[in-house]
Amino acid sequence: MTLDITILVGTMTGTAQLVAQELELRMDDGETRARMRLMDDLDASAFAQAGLFLICTSTYGQGDVPDNAKALYDSLQTMRPDLARVRYGVIALGDRTYAETFCNGGRRFDRLLTELGARRIGEVLLHDASAGTMPEEVAAEWIEGWLALCRDVMDERAGV
Ligand SMILES: Cc1cc2nc3c(=O)[nH]c(=O)nc-3n(C[C@H](O)[C@H](O)[C@H](O)COP(=O)(O)O)c2cc1C
């Protein structure tokens, strides 16, 4: 069964987009179809169709989602759609220098999606920009495990 994944990107200075582009290239093979969308101008209807989503977002301000993610985040909070048919993963980019709000952008999306009934696959990937690791490399390693979990979930659903 082909996995169809939509990567939704929240970014201020392009790092999360770079990570998502790298993952899109890696994932898009015969077994997985991946499509990246910047969150700009999206609203809750982005989750209207059931499916697999990967949230890839950084953190800004006082632990906020980036500016281009605000409309989507606010729309989900206001509209409160039932996302029971949505499965998702989260890649949260942040910096431990901001100890109180480390990776809160991704954590906020995680909390909100769970509140709305969506179910997360795997653990949230937390990337620390002060650690000296390249986020696209860390994410490329993490995605293999996440895809394996996604396949398990899809197999369970299909009764394999
Ligand atoms: C002004 C500013 C505020 C930030 N605030 C936070 C924060 O509150 N928590 C956190 O974990 N990281 C914070 N960061 C770090 C960014 O989230 C991190 O560098 C990320 O990799 C940037 O990704 P982007 O280029 O996709 O926006 C901040 C960075 C800047 C420049």
PDB file of C-alpha atoms and ligand atoms in Angstrom:
ATOM      1  CA  MET A   1       0.000   0.000   0.000  1.00  0.00           C
ATOM      2  CA  THR A   2       1.373   3.446  -0.924  1.00  0.00           C
ATOM      3  CA  LEU A   3       1.763   5.895   1.955  1.00  0.00           C
ATOM      4  CA  ASP A   4       0.482   9.347   1.049  1.00  0.00           C
ATOM      5  CA  ILE A   5       2.057  12.012   3.233  1.00  0.00           C
ATOM      6  CA  THR A   6       1.449  15.743   3.363  1.00  0.00           C
ATOM      7  CA  ILE A   7       4.267  17.708   4.988  1.00  0.00           C
ATOM      8  CA  LEU A   8       3.028  21.018   6.423  1.00  0.00           C
ATOM      9  CA  VAL A   9       5.809  23.535   6.998  1.00  0.00           C
ATOM     10  CA  GLY A  10       5.909  26.346   9.535  1.00  0.00           C
ATOM     11  CA  THR A  11       9.038  28.447   9.139  1.00  0.00           C
ATOM     12  CA  MET A  12      10.456  31.905   9.650  1.00  0.00           C
ATOM     13  CA  THR A  13      13.898  31.717   8.070  1.00  0.00           C
ATOM     14  CA  GLY A  14      13.593  28.603   5.914  1.00  0.00           C
ATOM     15  CA  THR A  15      15.233  25.877   8.021  1.00  0.00           C
ATOM     16  CA  ALA A  16      12.044  23.855   8.421  1.00  0.00           C
ATOM     17  CA  GLN A  17      11.409  24.200   4.687  1.00  0.00           C
ATOM     18  CA  LEU A  18      14.882  22.872   3.935  1.00  0.00           C
ATOM     19  CA  VAL A  19      14.258  19.910   6.231  1.00  0.00           C
ATOM     20  CA  ALA A  20      10.900  19.237   4.587  1.00  0.00           C
ATOM     21  CA  GLN A  21      12.362  19.450   1.071  1.00  0.00           C
ATOM     22  CA  GLU A  22      15.043  16.941   2.002  1.00  0.00           C
ATOM     23  CA  LEU A  23      12.422  14.584   3.441  1.00  0.00           C
ATOM     24  CA  GLU A  24      10.134  15.030   0.460  1.00  0.00           C
ATOM     25  CA  LEU A  25      12.935  13.935  -1.865  1.00  0.00           C
ATOM     26  CA  ARG A  26      13.865  10.973   0.338  1.00  0.00           C
ATOM     27  CA  MET A  27      10.331   9.758   0.890  1.00  0.00           C
ATOM     28  CA  ASP A  28       8.998  10.103  -2.610  1.00  0.00           C
ATOM     29  CA  ASP A  29       9.668   6.623  -3.938  1.00  0.00           C
ATOM     30  CA  GLY A  30       7.427   3.824  -5.175  1.00  0.00           C
ATOM     31  CA  GLU A  31       6.141   3.066  -1.668  1.00  0.00           C
ATOM     32  CA  THR A  32       5.615   6.577  -0.368  1.00  0.00           C
ATOM     33  CA  ARG A  33       4.237   9.743  -1.927  1.00  0.00           C
ATOM     34  CA  ALA A  34       5.161  12.959  -0.149  1.00  0.00           C
ATOM     35  CA  ARG A  35       3.973  16.467  -0.862  1.00  0.00           C
ATOM     36  CA  MET A  36       5.247  19.562   0.901  1.00  0.00           C
ATOM     37  CA  ARG A  37       3.016  22.569   1.594  1.00  0.00           C
ATOM     38  CA  LEU A  38       4.052  25.758   3.318  1.00  0.00           C
ATOM     39  CA  MET A  39       1.459  26.607   5.970  1.00  0.00           C
ATOM     40  CA  ASP A  40       1.030  30.127   4.524  1.00  0.00           C
ATOM     41  CA  ASP A  41      -2.649  30.891   4.015  1.00  0.00           C
ATOM     42  CA  LEU A  42      -3.800  27.423   5.080  1.00  0.00           C
ATOM     43  CA  ASP A  43      -6.714  26.971   7.449  1.00  0.00           C
ATOM     44  CA  ALA A  44      -8.337  24.028   9.211  1.00  0.00           C
ATOM     45  CA  SER A  45      -9.611  22.704   5.867  1.00  0.00           C
ATOM     46  CA  ALA A  46      -6.030  21.558   5.180  1.00  0.00           C
ATOM     47  CA  PHE A  47      -6.961  18.554   7.340  1.00  0.00           C
ATOM     48  CA  ALA A  48     -10.315  17.979   5.652  1.00  0.00           C
ATOM     49  CA  GLN A  49      -9.255  14.777   3.970  1.00  0.00           C
ATOM     50  CA  ALA A  50      -8.208  11.847   6.113  1.00  0.00           C
ATOM     51  CA  GLY A  51      -4.583  10.943   5.825  1.00  0.00           C
ATOM     52  CA  LEU A  52      -1.058  11.116   7.055  1.00  0.00           C
ATOM     53  CA  PHE A  53       0.415  14.489   7.916  1.00  0.00           C
ATOM     54  CA  LEU A  54       3.880  15.497   8.994  1.00  0.00           C
ATOM     55  CA  ILE A  55       4.083  18.835  10.809  1.00  0.00           C
ATOM     56  CA  CYS A  56       7.527  20.369  10.394  1.00  0.00           C
ATOM     57  CA  THR A  57       7.753  23.652  12.255  1.00  0.00           C
ATOM     58  CA  SER A  58      10.109  25.950  14.123  1.00  0.00           C
ATOM     59  CA  THR A  59       9.427  28.119  17.199  1.00  0.00           C
ATOM     60  CA  TYR A  60       9.548  31.913  17.536  1.00  0.00           C
ATOM     61  CA  GLY A  61       8.719  34.755  19.884  1.00  0.00           C
ATOM     62  CA  GLN A  62       7.728  33.509  23.337  1.00  0.00           C
ATOM     63  CA  GLY A  63       7.448  29.882  22.246  1.00  0.00           C
ATOM     64  CA  ASP A  64       4.998  30.669  19.460  1.00  0.00           C
ATOM     65  CA  VAL A  65       4.414  29.032  16.110  1.00  0.00           C
ATOM     66  CA  PRO A  66       6.094  30.950  13.243  1.00  0.00           C
ATOM     67  CA  ASP A  67       4.137  33.740  11.539  1.00  0.00           C
ATOM     68  CA  ASN A  68       3.291  31.636   8.474  1.00  0.00           C
ATOM     69  CA  ALA A  69       1.719  28.976  10.743  1.00  0.00           C
ATOM     70  CA  LYS A  70      -0.471  31.318  12.784  1.00  0.00           C
ATOM     71  CA  ALA A  71      -3.507  31.330  10.491  1.00  0.00           C
ATOM     72  CA  LEU A  72      -3.618  27.527  10.394  1.00  0.00           C
ATOM     73  CA  TYR A  73      -3.091  27.189  14.155  1.00  0.00           C
ATOM     74  CA  ASP A  74      -5.716  29.826  14.993  1.00  0.00           C
ATOM     75  CA  SER A  75      -8.185  28.354  12.527  1.00  0.00           C
ATOM     76  CA  LEU A  76      -7.865  24.896  14.125  1.00  0.00           C
ATOM     77  CA  GLN A  77      -8.367  26.456  17.552  1.00  0.00           C
ATOM     78  CA  THR A  78     -11.458  28.348  16.438  1.00  0.00           C
ATOM     79  CA  MET A  79     -13.103  25.828  14.128  1.00  0.00           C
ATOM     80  CA  ARG A  80     -12.225  22.789  16.260  1.00  0.00           C
ATOM     81  CA  PRO A  81     -12.826  20.215  13.496  1.00  0.00           C
ATOM     82  CA  ASP A  82     -13.071  16.542  14.362  1.00  0.00           C
ATOM     83  CA  LEU A  83      -9.721  15.120  13.233  1.00  0.00           C
ATOM     84  CA  ALA A  84     -10.355  11.514  14.264  1.00  0.00           C
ATOM     85  CA  ARG A  85      -9.372  10.335  10.780  1.00  0.00           C
ATOM     86  CA  VAL A  86      -6.055  12.170  10.819  1.00  0.00           C
ATOM     87  CA  ARG A  87      -2.708  10.560  11.728  1.00  0.00           C
ATOM     88  CA  TYR A  88       0.326  12.743  12.108  1.00  0.00           C
ATOM     89  CA  GLY A  89       3.965  13.097  13.116  1.00  0.00           C
ATOM     90  CA  VAL A  90       5.822  16.185  14.323  1.00  0.00           C
ATOM     91  CA  ILE A  91       9.269  17.545  13.641  1.00  0.00           C
ATOM     92  CA  ALA A  92       9.820  20.466  16.008  1.00  0.00           C
ATOM     93  CA  LEU A  93      12.760  22.776  15.422  1.00  0.00           C
ATOM     94  CA  GLY A  94      13.984  24.919  18.273  1.00  0.00           C
ATOM     95  CA  ASP A  95      16.941  25.972  20.345  1.00  0.00           C
ATOM     96  CA  ARG A  96      17.631  24.914  23.940  1.00  0.00           C
ATOM     97  CA  THR A  97      18.980  28.396  24.635  1.00  0.00           C
ATOM     98  CA  TYR A  98      15.259  29.165  24.948  1.00  0.00           C
ATOM     99  CA  ALA A  99      14.982  26.738  27.864  1.00  0.00           C
ATOM    100  CA  GLU A 100      11.407  27.621  28.858  1.00  0.00           C
ATOM    101  CA  THR A 101       9.972  27.420  25.390  1.00  0.00           C
ATOM    102  CA  PHE A 102      12.151  24.793  23.712  1.00  0.00           C
ATOM    103  CA  CYS A 103      10.417  23.536  20.553  1.00  0.00           C
ATOM    104  CA  ASN A 104       7.062  24.890  21.698  1.00  0.00           C
ATOM    105  CA  GLY A 105       5.889  25.582  18.131  1.00  0.00           C
ATOM    106  CA  GLY A 106       5.852  21.860  17.313  1.00  0.00           C
ATOM    107  CA  ARG A 107       4.634  20.933  20.793  1.00  0.00           C
ATOM    108  CA  ARG A 108       1.703  23.330  20.430  1.00  0.00           C
ATOM    109  CA  PHE A 109       0.604  21.750  17.158  1.00  0.00           C
ATOM    110  CA  ASP A 110       0.978  18.328  18.756  1.00  0.00           C
ATOM    111  CA  ARG A 111      -1.241  19.266  21.720  1.00  0.00           C
ATOM    112  CA  LEU A 112      -3.881  20.912  19.560  1.00  0.00           C
ATOM    113  CA  LEU A 113      -4.100  18.087  17.005  1.00  0.00           C
ATOM    114  CA  THR A 114      -4.419  15.530  19.819  1.00  0.00           C
ATOM    115  CA  GLU A 115      -7.153  17.648  21.455  1.00  0.00           C
ATOM    116  CA  LEU A 116      -9.028  17.577  18.157  1.00  0.00           C
ATOM    117  CA  GLY A 117      -8.928  13.789  17.979  1.00  0.00           C
ATOM    118  CA  ALA A 118      -5.994  13.252  15.605  1.00  0.00           C
ATOM    119  CA  ARG A 119      -3.601  10.481  16.579  1.00  0.00           C
ATOM    120  CA  ARG A 120       0.140  10.913  16.559  1.00  0.00           C
ATOM    121  CA  ILE A 121       2.417   8.269  15.142  1.00  0.00           C
ATOM    122  CA  GLY A 122       5.769   8.012  16.954  1.00  0.00           C
ATOM    123  CA  GLU A 123       7.466  10.496  19.243  1.00  0.00           C
ATOM    124  CA  VAL A 124       7.899  14.173  18.393  1.00  0.00           C
ATOM    125  CA  LEU A 125      11.358  14.848  16.955  1.00  0.00           C
ATOM    126  CA  LEU A 126      12.887  17.773  18.869  1.00  0.00           C
ATOM    127  CA  HIS A 127      15.814  19.412  17.116  1.00  0.00           C
ATOM    128  CA  ASP A 128      18.110  21.722  19.062  1.00  0.00           C
ATOM    129  CA  ALA A 129      19.809  24.321  16.840  1.00  0.00           C
ATOM    130  CA  SER A 130      22.466  24.882  19.538  1.00  0.00           C
ATOM    131  CA  ALA A 131      23.548  21.221  19.496  1.00  0.00           C
ATOM    132  CA  GLY A 132      25.615  21.569  16.340  1.00  0.00           C
ATOM    133  CA  THR A 133      23.732  18.870  14.414  1.00  0.00           C
ATOM    134  CA  MET A 134      22.176  19.500  11.011  1.00  0.00           C
ATOM    135  CA  PRO A 135      18.379  19.317  11.287  1.00  0.00           C
ATOM    136  CA  GLU A 136      17.976  17.809   7.810  1.00  0.00           C
ATOM    137  CA  GLU A 137      20.392  15.001   8.721  1.00  0.00           C
ATOM    138  CA  VAL A 138      18.752  14.302  12.084  1.00  0.00           C
ATOM    139  CA  ALA A 139      15.339  14.346  10.413  1.00  0.00           C
ATOM    140  CA  ALA A 140      16.469  12.040   7.593  1.00  0.00           C
ATOM    141  CA  GLU A 141      17.529   9.462  10.192  1.00  0.00           C
ATOM    142  CA  TRP A 142      14.330   9.885  12.232  1.00  0.00           C
ATOM    143  CA  ILE A 143      12.021   9.591   9.219  1.00  0.00           C
ATOM    144  CA  GLU A 144      12.984   5.957   8.562  1.00  0.00           C
ATOM    145  CA  GLY A 145      11.631   4.900  11.960  1.00  0.00           C
ATOM    146  CA  TRP A 146       8.555   7.084  11.535  1.00  0.00           C
ATOM    147  CA  LEU A 147       7.752   5.618   8.119  1.00  0.00           C
ATOM    148  CA  ALA A 148       8.100   2.089   9.521  1.00  0.00           C
ATOM    149  CA  LEU A 149       5.572   2.993  12.244  1.00  0.00           C
ATOM    150  CA  CYS A 150       3.245   4.504   9.615  1.00  0.00           C
ATOM    151  CA  ARG A 151       3.402   1.279   7.604  1.00  0.00           C
ATOM    152  CA  ASP A 152       2.562  -0.748  10.725  1.00  0.00           C
ATOM    153  CA  VAL A 153      -0.461   1.460  11.387  1.00  0.00           C
ATOM    154  CA  MET A 154      -1.652   1.207   7.778  1.00  0.00           C
ATOM    155  CA  ASP A 155      -1.180  -2.582   7.776  1.00  0.00           C
ATOM    156  CA  GLU A 156      -3.217  -2.841  10.992  1.00  0.00           C
ATOM    157  CA  ARG A 157      -5.964  -0.789   9.394  1.00  0.00           C
ATOM    158  CA  ALA A 158      -5.946  -2.957   6.290  1.00  0.00           C
ATOM    159  CA  GLY A 159      -6.020  -6.054   8.522  1.00  0.00           C
ATOM    160  CA  VAL A 160      -2.747  -7.421   7.142  1.00  0.00           C
TER     161      VAL A 160
HETATM  162  C1  LIG B   1      13.901  35.588  17.414  1.00  0.00           C
HETATM  163  C2  LIG B   1      13.957  34.098  17.622  1.00  0.00           C
HETATM  164  C3  LIG B   1      13.154  33.507  18.594  1.00  0.00           C
HETATM  165  C4  LIG B   1      13.210  32.125  18.829  1.00  0.00           C
HETATM  166  N1  LIG B   1      12.441  31.574  19.831  1.00  0.00           N
HETATM  167  C5  LIG B   1      12.561  30.263  20.118  1.00  0.00           C
HETATM  168  C6  LIG B   1      11.852  29.690  21.217  1.00  0.00           C
HETATM  169  O1  LIG B   1      11.090  30.352  21.922  1.00  0.00           O
HETATM  170  N2  LIG B   1      12.013  28.352  21.456  1.00  0.00           N
HETATM  171  C7  LIG B   1      12.833  27.560  20.701  1.00  0.00           C
HETATM  172  O2  LIG B   1      12.949  26.368  20.975  1.00  0.00           O
HETATM  173  N3  LIG B   1      13.521  28.093  19.644  1.00  0.00           N
HETATM  174  C8  LIG B   1      13.415  29.402  19.327  1.00  0.00           C
HETATM  175  N4  LIG B   1      14.125  29.950  18.288  1.00  0.00           N
HETATM  176  C9  LIG B   1      14.994  29.049  17.478  1.00  0.00           C
HETATM  177  C10 LIG B   1      14.375  28.638  16.131  1.00  0.00           C
HETATM  178  O3  LIG B   1      13.131  27.982  16.300  1.00  0.00           O
HETATM  179  C11 LIG B   1      15.352  27.653  15.438  1.00  0.00           C
HETATM  180  O4  LIG B   1      16.557  28.352  15.144  1.00  0.00           O
HETATM  181  C12 LIG B   1      14.811  27.047  14.162  1.00  0.00           C
HETATM  182  O5  LIG B   1      15.718  26.085  13.667  1.00  0.00           O
HETATM  183  C13 LIG B   1      14.547  28.086  13.069  1.00  0.00           C
HETATM  184  O6  LIG B   1      13.867  27.448  12.018  1.00  0.00           O
HETATM  185  P1  LIG B   1      13.233  28.268  10.777  1.00  0.00           P
HETATM  186  O7  LIG B   1      14.383  28.830   9.997  1.00  0.00           O
HETATM  187  O8  LIG B   1      12.494  27.205   9.994  1.00  0.00           O
HETATM  188  O9  LIG B   1      12.313  29.291  11.293  1.00  0.00           O
HETATM  189  C14 LIG B   1      14.080  31.316  18.041  1.00  0.00           C
HETATM  190  C15 LIG B   1      14.874  31.910  17.061  1.00  0.00           C
HETATM  191  C16 LIG B   1      14.836  33.291  16.852  1.00  0.00           C
HETATM  192  C17 LIG B   1      15.740  33.895  15.789  1.00  0.00           C
END
